[in-house]
XYZ file of C-alpha atoms in Angstrom:
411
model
C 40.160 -0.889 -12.317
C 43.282 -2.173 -10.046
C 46.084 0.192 -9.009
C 49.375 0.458 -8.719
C 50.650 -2.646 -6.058
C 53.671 -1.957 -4.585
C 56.567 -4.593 -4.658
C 57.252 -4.803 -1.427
C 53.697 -6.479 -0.773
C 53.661 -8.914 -3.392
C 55.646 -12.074 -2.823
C 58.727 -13.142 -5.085
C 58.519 -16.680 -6.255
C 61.718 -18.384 -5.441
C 61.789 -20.474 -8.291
C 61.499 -16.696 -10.960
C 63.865 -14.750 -9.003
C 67.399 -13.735 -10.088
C 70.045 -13.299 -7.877
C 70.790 -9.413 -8.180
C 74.856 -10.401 -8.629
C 74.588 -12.581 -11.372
C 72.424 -10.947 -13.286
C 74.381 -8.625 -15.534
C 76.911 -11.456 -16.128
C 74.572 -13.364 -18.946
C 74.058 -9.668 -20.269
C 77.576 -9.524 -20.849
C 78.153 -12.927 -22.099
C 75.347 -12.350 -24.802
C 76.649 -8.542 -25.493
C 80.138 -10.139 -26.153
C 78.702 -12.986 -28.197
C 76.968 -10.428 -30.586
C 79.703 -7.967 -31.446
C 82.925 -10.172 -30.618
C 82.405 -11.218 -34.578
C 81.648 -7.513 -35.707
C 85.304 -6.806 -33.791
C 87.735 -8.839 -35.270
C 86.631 -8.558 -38.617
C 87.047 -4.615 -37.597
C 90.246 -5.302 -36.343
C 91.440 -7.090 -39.376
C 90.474 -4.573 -41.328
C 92.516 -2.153 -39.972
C 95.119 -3.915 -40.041
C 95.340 -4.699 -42.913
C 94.635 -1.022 -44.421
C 97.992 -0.168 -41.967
C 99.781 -2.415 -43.561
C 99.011 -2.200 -47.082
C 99.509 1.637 -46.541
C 103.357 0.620 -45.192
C 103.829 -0.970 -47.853
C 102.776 1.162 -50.279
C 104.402 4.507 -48.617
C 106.691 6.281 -51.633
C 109.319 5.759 -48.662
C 110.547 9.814 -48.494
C 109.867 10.264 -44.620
C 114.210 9.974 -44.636
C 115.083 11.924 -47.418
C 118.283 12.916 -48.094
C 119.049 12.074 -44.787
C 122.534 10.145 -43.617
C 121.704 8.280 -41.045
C 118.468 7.046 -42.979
C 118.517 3.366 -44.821
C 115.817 3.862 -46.837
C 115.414 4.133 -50.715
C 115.378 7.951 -50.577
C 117.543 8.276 -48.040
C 121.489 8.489 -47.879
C 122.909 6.255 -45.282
C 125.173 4.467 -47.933
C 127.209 6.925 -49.387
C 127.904 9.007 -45.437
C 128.974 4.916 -44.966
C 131.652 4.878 -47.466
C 132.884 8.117 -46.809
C 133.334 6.675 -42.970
C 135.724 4.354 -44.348
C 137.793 6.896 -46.250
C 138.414 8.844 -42.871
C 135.540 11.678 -43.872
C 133.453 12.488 -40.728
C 129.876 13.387 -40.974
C 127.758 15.574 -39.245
C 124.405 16.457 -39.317
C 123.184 20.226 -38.665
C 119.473 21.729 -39.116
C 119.541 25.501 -39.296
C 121.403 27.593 -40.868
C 123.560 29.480 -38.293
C 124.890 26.270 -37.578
C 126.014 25.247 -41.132
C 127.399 28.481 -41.560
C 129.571 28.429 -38.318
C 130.766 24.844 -39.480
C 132.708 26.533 -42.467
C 136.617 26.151 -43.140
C 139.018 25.066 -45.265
C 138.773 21.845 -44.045
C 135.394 21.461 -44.700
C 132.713 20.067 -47.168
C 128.856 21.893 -46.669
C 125.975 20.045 -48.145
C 122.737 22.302 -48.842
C 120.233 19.299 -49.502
C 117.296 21.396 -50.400
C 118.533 25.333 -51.114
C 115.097 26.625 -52.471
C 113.171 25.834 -48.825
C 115.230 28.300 -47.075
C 114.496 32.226 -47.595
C 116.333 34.747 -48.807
C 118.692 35.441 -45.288
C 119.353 32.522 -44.290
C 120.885 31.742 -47.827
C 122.814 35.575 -47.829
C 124.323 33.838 -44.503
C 125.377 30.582 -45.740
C 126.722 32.275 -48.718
C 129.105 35.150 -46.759
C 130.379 32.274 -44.303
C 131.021 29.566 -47.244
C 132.725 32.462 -49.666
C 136.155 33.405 -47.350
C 136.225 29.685 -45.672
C 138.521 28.311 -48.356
C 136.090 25.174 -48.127
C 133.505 23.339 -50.356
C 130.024 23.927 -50.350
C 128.175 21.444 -52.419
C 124.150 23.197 -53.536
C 122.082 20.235 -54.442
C 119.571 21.188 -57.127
C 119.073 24.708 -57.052
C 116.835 26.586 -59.114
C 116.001 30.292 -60.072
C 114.152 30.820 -56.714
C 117.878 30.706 -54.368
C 120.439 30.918 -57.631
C 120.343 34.873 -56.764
C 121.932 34.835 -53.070
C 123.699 31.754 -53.447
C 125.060 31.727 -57.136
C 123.942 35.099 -58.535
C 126.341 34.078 -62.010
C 124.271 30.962 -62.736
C 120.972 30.328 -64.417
C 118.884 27.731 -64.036
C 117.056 25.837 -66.687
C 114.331 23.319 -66.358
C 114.525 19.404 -67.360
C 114.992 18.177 -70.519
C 114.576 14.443 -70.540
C 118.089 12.754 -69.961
C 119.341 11.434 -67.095
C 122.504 9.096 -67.082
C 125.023 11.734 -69.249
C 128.733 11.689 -70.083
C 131.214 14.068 -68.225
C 132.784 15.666 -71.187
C 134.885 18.298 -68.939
C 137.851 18.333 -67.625
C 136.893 17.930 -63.873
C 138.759 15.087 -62.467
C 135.943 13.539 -60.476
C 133.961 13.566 -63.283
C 136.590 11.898 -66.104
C 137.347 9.357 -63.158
C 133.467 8.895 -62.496
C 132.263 8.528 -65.966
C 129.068 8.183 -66.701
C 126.342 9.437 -64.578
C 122.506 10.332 -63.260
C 122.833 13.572 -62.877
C 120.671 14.939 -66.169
C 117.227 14.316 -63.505
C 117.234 17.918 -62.474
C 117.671 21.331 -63.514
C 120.465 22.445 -65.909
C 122.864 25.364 -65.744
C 124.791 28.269 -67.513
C 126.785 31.125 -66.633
C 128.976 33.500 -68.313
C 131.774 33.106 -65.969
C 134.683 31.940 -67.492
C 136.550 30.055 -64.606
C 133.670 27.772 -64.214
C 133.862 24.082 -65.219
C 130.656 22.432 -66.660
C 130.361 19.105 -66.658
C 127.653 16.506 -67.588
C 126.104 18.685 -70.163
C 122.404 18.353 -71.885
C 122.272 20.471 -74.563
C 125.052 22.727 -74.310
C 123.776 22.948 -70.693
C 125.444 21.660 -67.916
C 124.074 19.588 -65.028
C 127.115 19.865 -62.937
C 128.607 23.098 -62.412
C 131.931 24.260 -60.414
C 132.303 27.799 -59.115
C 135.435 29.375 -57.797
C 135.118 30.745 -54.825
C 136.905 34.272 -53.485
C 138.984 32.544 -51.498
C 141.893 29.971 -52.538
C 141.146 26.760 -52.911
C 137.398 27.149 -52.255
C 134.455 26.287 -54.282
C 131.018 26.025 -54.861
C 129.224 22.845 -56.817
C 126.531 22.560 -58.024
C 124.464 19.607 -58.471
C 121.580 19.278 -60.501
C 120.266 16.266 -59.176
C 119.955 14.204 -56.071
C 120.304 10.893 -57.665
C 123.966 10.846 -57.128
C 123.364 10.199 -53.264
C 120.748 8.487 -52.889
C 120.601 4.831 -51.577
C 118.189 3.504 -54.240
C 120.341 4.814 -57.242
C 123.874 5.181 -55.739
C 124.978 1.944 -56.769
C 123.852 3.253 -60.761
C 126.468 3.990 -63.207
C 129.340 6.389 -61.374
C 127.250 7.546 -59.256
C 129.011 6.532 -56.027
C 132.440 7.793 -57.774
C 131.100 11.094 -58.492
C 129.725 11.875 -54.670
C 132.954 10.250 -52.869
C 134.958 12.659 -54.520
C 132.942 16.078 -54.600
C 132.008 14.978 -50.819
C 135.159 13.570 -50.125
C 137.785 16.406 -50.881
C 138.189 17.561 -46.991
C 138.480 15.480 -43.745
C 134.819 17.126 -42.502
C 131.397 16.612 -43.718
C 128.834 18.953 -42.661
C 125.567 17.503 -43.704
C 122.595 20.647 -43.408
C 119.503 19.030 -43.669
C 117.251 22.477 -43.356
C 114.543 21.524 -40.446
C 111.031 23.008 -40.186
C 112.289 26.288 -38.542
C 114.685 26.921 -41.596
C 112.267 26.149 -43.994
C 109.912 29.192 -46.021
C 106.803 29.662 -44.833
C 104.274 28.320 -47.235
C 102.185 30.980 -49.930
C 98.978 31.666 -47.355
C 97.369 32.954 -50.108
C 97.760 29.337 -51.253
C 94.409 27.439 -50.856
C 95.497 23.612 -50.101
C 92.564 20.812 -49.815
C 92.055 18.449 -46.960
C 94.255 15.927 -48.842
C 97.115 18.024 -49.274
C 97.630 18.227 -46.147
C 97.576 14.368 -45.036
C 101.116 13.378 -44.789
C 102.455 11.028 -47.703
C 101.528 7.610 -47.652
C 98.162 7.935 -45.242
C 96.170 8.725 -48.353
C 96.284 5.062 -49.068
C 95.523 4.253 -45.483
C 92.500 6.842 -45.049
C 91.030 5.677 -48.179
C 91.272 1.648 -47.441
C 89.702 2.592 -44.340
C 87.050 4.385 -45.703
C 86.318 1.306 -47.880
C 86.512 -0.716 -44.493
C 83.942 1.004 -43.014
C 81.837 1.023 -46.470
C 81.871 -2.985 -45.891
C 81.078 -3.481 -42.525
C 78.437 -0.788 -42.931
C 77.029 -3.177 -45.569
C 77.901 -6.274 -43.666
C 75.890 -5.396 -40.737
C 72.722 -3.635 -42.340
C 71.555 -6.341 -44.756
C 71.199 -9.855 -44.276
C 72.027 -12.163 -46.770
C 69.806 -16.003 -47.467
C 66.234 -16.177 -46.780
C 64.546 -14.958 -44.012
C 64.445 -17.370 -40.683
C 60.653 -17.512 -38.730
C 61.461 -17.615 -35.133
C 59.499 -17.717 -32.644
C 58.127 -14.787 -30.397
C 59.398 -14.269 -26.859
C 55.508 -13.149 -25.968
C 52.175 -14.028 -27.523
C 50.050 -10.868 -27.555
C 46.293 -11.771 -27.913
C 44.963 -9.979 -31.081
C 42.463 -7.630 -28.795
C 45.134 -5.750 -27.294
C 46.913 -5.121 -30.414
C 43.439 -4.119 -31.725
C 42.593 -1.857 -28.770
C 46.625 -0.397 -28.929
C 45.826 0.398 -32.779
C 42.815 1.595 -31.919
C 44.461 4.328 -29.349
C 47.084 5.345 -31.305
C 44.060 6.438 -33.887
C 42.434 7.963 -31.405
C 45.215 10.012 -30.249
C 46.168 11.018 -33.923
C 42.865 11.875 -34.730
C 42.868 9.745 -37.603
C 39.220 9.139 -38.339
C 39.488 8.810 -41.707
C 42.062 6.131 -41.459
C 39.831 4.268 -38.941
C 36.411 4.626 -40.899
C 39.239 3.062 -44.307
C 39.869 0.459 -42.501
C 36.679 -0.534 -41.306
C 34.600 -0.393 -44.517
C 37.414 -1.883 -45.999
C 37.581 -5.044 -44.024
C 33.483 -5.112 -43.824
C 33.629 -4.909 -47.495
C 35.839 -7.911 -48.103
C 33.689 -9.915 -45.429
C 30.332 -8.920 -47.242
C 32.099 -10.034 -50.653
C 32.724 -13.226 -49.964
C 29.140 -13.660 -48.390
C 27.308 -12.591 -51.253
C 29.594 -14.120 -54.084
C 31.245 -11.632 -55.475
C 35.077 -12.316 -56.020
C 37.515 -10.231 -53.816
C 39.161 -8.745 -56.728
C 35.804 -6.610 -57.288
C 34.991 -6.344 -53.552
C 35.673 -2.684 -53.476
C 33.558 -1.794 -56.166
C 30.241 -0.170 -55.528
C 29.079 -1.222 -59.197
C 29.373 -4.366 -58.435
C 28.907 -5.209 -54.248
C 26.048 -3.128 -53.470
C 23.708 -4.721 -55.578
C 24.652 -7.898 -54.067
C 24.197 -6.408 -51.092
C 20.785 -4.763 -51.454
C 19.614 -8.344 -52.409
C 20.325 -9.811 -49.028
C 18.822 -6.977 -46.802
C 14.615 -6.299 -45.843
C 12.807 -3.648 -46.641
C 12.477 -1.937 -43.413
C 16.271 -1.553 -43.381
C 16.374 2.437 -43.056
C 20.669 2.589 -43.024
C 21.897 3.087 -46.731
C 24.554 0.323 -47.551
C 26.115 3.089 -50.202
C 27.054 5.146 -46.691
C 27.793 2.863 -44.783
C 30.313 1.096 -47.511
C 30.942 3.901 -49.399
C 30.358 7.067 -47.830
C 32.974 10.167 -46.336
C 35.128 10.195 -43.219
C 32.904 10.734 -40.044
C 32.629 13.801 -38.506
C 33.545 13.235 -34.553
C 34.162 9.859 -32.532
C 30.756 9.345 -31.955
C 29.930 8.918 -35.538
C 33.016 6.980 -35.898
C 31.714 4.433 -33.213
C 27.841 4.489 -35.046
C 29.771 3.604 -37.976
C 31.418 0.746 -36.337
C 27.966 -0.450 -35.252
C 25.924 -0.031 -38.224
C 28.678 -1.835 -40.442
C 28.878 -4.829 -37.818
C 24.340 -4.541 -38.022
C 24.575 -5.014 -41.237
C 27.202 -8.004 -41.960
C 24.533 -9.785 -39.091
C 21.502 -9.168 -41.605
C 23.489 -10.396 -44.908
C 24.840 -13.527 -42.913
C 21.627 -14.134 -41.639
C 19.272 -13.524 -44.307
C-alpha cells in the first residue's frame, strides 16, 4: 500500500514540464477553435432575424406624424403646406393644443378617441370661441359626445375612393377621394355640409362653430394625409385646403400622458404586448435557436473511431465495475452477469449453439455430461439459481462457477 508523496519530493522531468505562463494559452486557442464556428453562424442568425424583422415591420412607429417619412407617416403633405407659407407645429398634450387656438389657426386632433373625456371638454371650449379650424380625424361614438355632441358615427361600409357631391369648395375642387376608409357620419343639424357620402352618409362632415368664421371638420379617414396614399386621387387637394385655410398649423399628436389608460380589467397575452414588428423578430429567433440546438446535438455521417487519449487495462475497469456493484449493493446484477458470461463460455465448450446457451433445457444436460460423479455443487444453482444472499456468497459463487468451467474444459 503506498501513500500519498508529496510534490515537492518528487523530481519534475524537464523534458514533461509546462511552463506555468504558457499554459492556458493552447487552452484558449483550442476553446476558440471549438466554438468560433458555433459563433458566427449565431451571429448570422441574428442578424439576419433583425433584418428580416426591419423589413417586414408594418412601418407605423411614425404615424401620423409630420416630421416622419415613412409610409404611415405625414412628412409630405406638412412639406407642401411649407411651401404655401402654412407653418407647422407639433404639440403633445392637450393644454397645449388648446392654448394654440385662434382665428388664425388650424388644430389637428390625429387620434380623438385616445384622449378621455376632459381633456376633449378642454379642446372643445378653447376651439369653440377661437374663430379657428379644428380638423377631428376619424372620430367615433366613444369622443363624438364632448367634441361633436350633434354627430353620429357609423361604422364602415366598404368604399373608399368616393365623389364629393356637396357644395364644399375644397371638395368640388378636390374631386374624387379616399376618404370612405373610416367611419361615416350624420347629424340633424342643418348648417352642416356633408360631403363624400356612402350611403346617404357622409364621410366628411363640416360643423359651424359658435364663433364667426370658425369650424369644426370632420374626417373620416386618415388616408387623406398620409405619405403612402397622399399622392392617390385628390387626396393631396383635399388636405392642402382643409389644412391650409389659416397661416398656422398646430399639429396635436396626443403623447402617452394624453392618452386613456387602457381597460385593466382587460386581460392582454405576452404577445400583445411586444411592440409591432418584433413578433417577426422573436419568432425567427426562436427558430434560430431551434437550429443550432439541432445543429450542435446530433451529428450528421457515420461515426469516426478515434483513438483513446489513455489505454485502461481491462482489470481496472473490471475491479471499478466491480466497486460500483459493491457500493450499490447490486448482487443480483453481479451474480446476472456472472452466470451469464459462464453460461456462454460453457456453451460453446460443450456444443451447444449460443442462441440456446441460456436455456436450462438444453445446457445443463450438456453440462452434466462433462462433470464426475463426486462433483457435490449442482450446475442447476450454480447456472440457474437466485440472487445470493450477502457478499460472501456472492464471492463462493464466483468461485464455484470459475471450478466448474476448469472441470468441463478439462474433462
Amino acid at each position: 500500500m503506498t501513500g500519498p508523496t508529496s510534490t515537492a519530493q518528487t523530481p519534475q522531468d524537464p523534458a514533461t514540464a509546462a511552463p506555468p505562463a504558457t499554459a492556458a494559452i493552447p487552452r484558449t486557442t483550442t476553446l476558440w477553435a471549438r466554438s468560433r464556428g458555433f459563433l458566427a453562424a449565431l451571429g448570422v442568425l441574428l442578424a439576419g432575424g433583425v433584418t428580416l424583422a426591419a423589413l417586414q415591420s408594418d412601418g407605423h412607429h411614425g404615424r401620423l406624424d409630420p416630421r416622419s417619412p415613412d409610409p404611415y407617416g405625414s412628412r409630405a403633405v406638412a412639406e407642401l403646406l411649407k411651401q404655401q407659407g402654412v407653418t407647422t407645429r407639433v404639440v403633445t398634450t392637450a393644454r397645449e393644443a388648446a392654448a394654440a387656438t385662434g382665428p388664425r389657426t388650424t388644430l389637428l386632433v390625429t387620434d380623438p378617441d385616445t384622449l378621455d373625456e376632459t381633456r376633449r371638454r378642454s379642446l372643445r371650449d378653447a376651439a369653440d370661441p377661437s374663430g379657428g379650424r379644428t380638423v377631428l380625424l376619424a372620430p367615433t361614438s366613444a369622443s363624438l359626445p364632448e367634441l361633436a355632441p350633434a354627430v353620429r358615427a357609423h361604422p364602415y361600409s366598404g368604399h373608399a375612393a368616393l365623389d364629393p357631391d356637396c357644395a364644399l369648395p375644397a371638395a368640388r375642387s378636390a374631386g374624387r377621394a379616399t376618404t370612405g376608409d373610416g367611419p361615416r357620419y350624420s347629424t340633424d343639424l342643418t348648417a352642416a355640409t356633408a360631403c363624400y357620402p356612402d350611403g346617404g352618409r357622409a364621410t366628411l362632415l363640416v360643423l359651424p362653430a359658435p364663433a364667426k368664421g370658425g369650424d369644426t371638420v370632420l374626417v373620416g379617414s386618415e388616408s387623406i394625409l398620409l405619405n403612402r396614399t397622399l399622392a392617390e386621387e385628390g387626396n393631396a387637394s383635399l388636405a392642402l385646403q382643409l389644412l391650409g385655410s389659416r397661416p398656422e398649423l398646430v399639429w396635436y399628436l396626443p403623447g402617452p400622458a394624453d392618452q386613456s389608460a387602457p381597460d385593466a380589467s382587460e386581460d392582454k397575452s405576452l404577445l400583445d404586448l411586444v411592440p409591432s414588428g418584433w413578433t417577426w423578430a422573436l419568432l425567427q429567433l426562436f427558430v434560430a435557436a431551434a437550429l443550432a440546438a439541432l445543429w450542435r446535438g446530433r451529428r450528421l455521417g457515420p461515426l469516426v473511431t478515434e483513438d483513446l487519449p489513455v489505454a485502461i487495462r481491462a482489470s481496472e475497469t473490471t475491479e471499478g465495475r466491480a466497486r460500483l456493484y459493491r457500493r450499490a449493493g447490486a448482487r443480483d446484477r453481479a451474480a446476472t452477469v456472472l452466470r451469464t458470461a459462464s453460461r456462454e463460455r460453457l456453451a460453446a465448450l460443450v456444443g451447444v449453439p449460443a442462441a440456446r446457451a441460456h436455456e436450462a433445457a438444453t445446457l445443463l444436460p450438456a453440462v452434466t455430461a462433462r462433470l464426475s460423479a463426486a462433483r457435490t455443487a449442482d450446475p442447476a444453482t450454480l447456472l440457474f439459481g437466485t440472487t445470493p444472499p450477502d457478499d460472501a456468497a456472492l464471492v463462493a459463487l464466483a468461485d464455484h462457477l470459475d471450478a466448474l468451467e476448469r472441470e468441463v474444459r478439462t474433462s
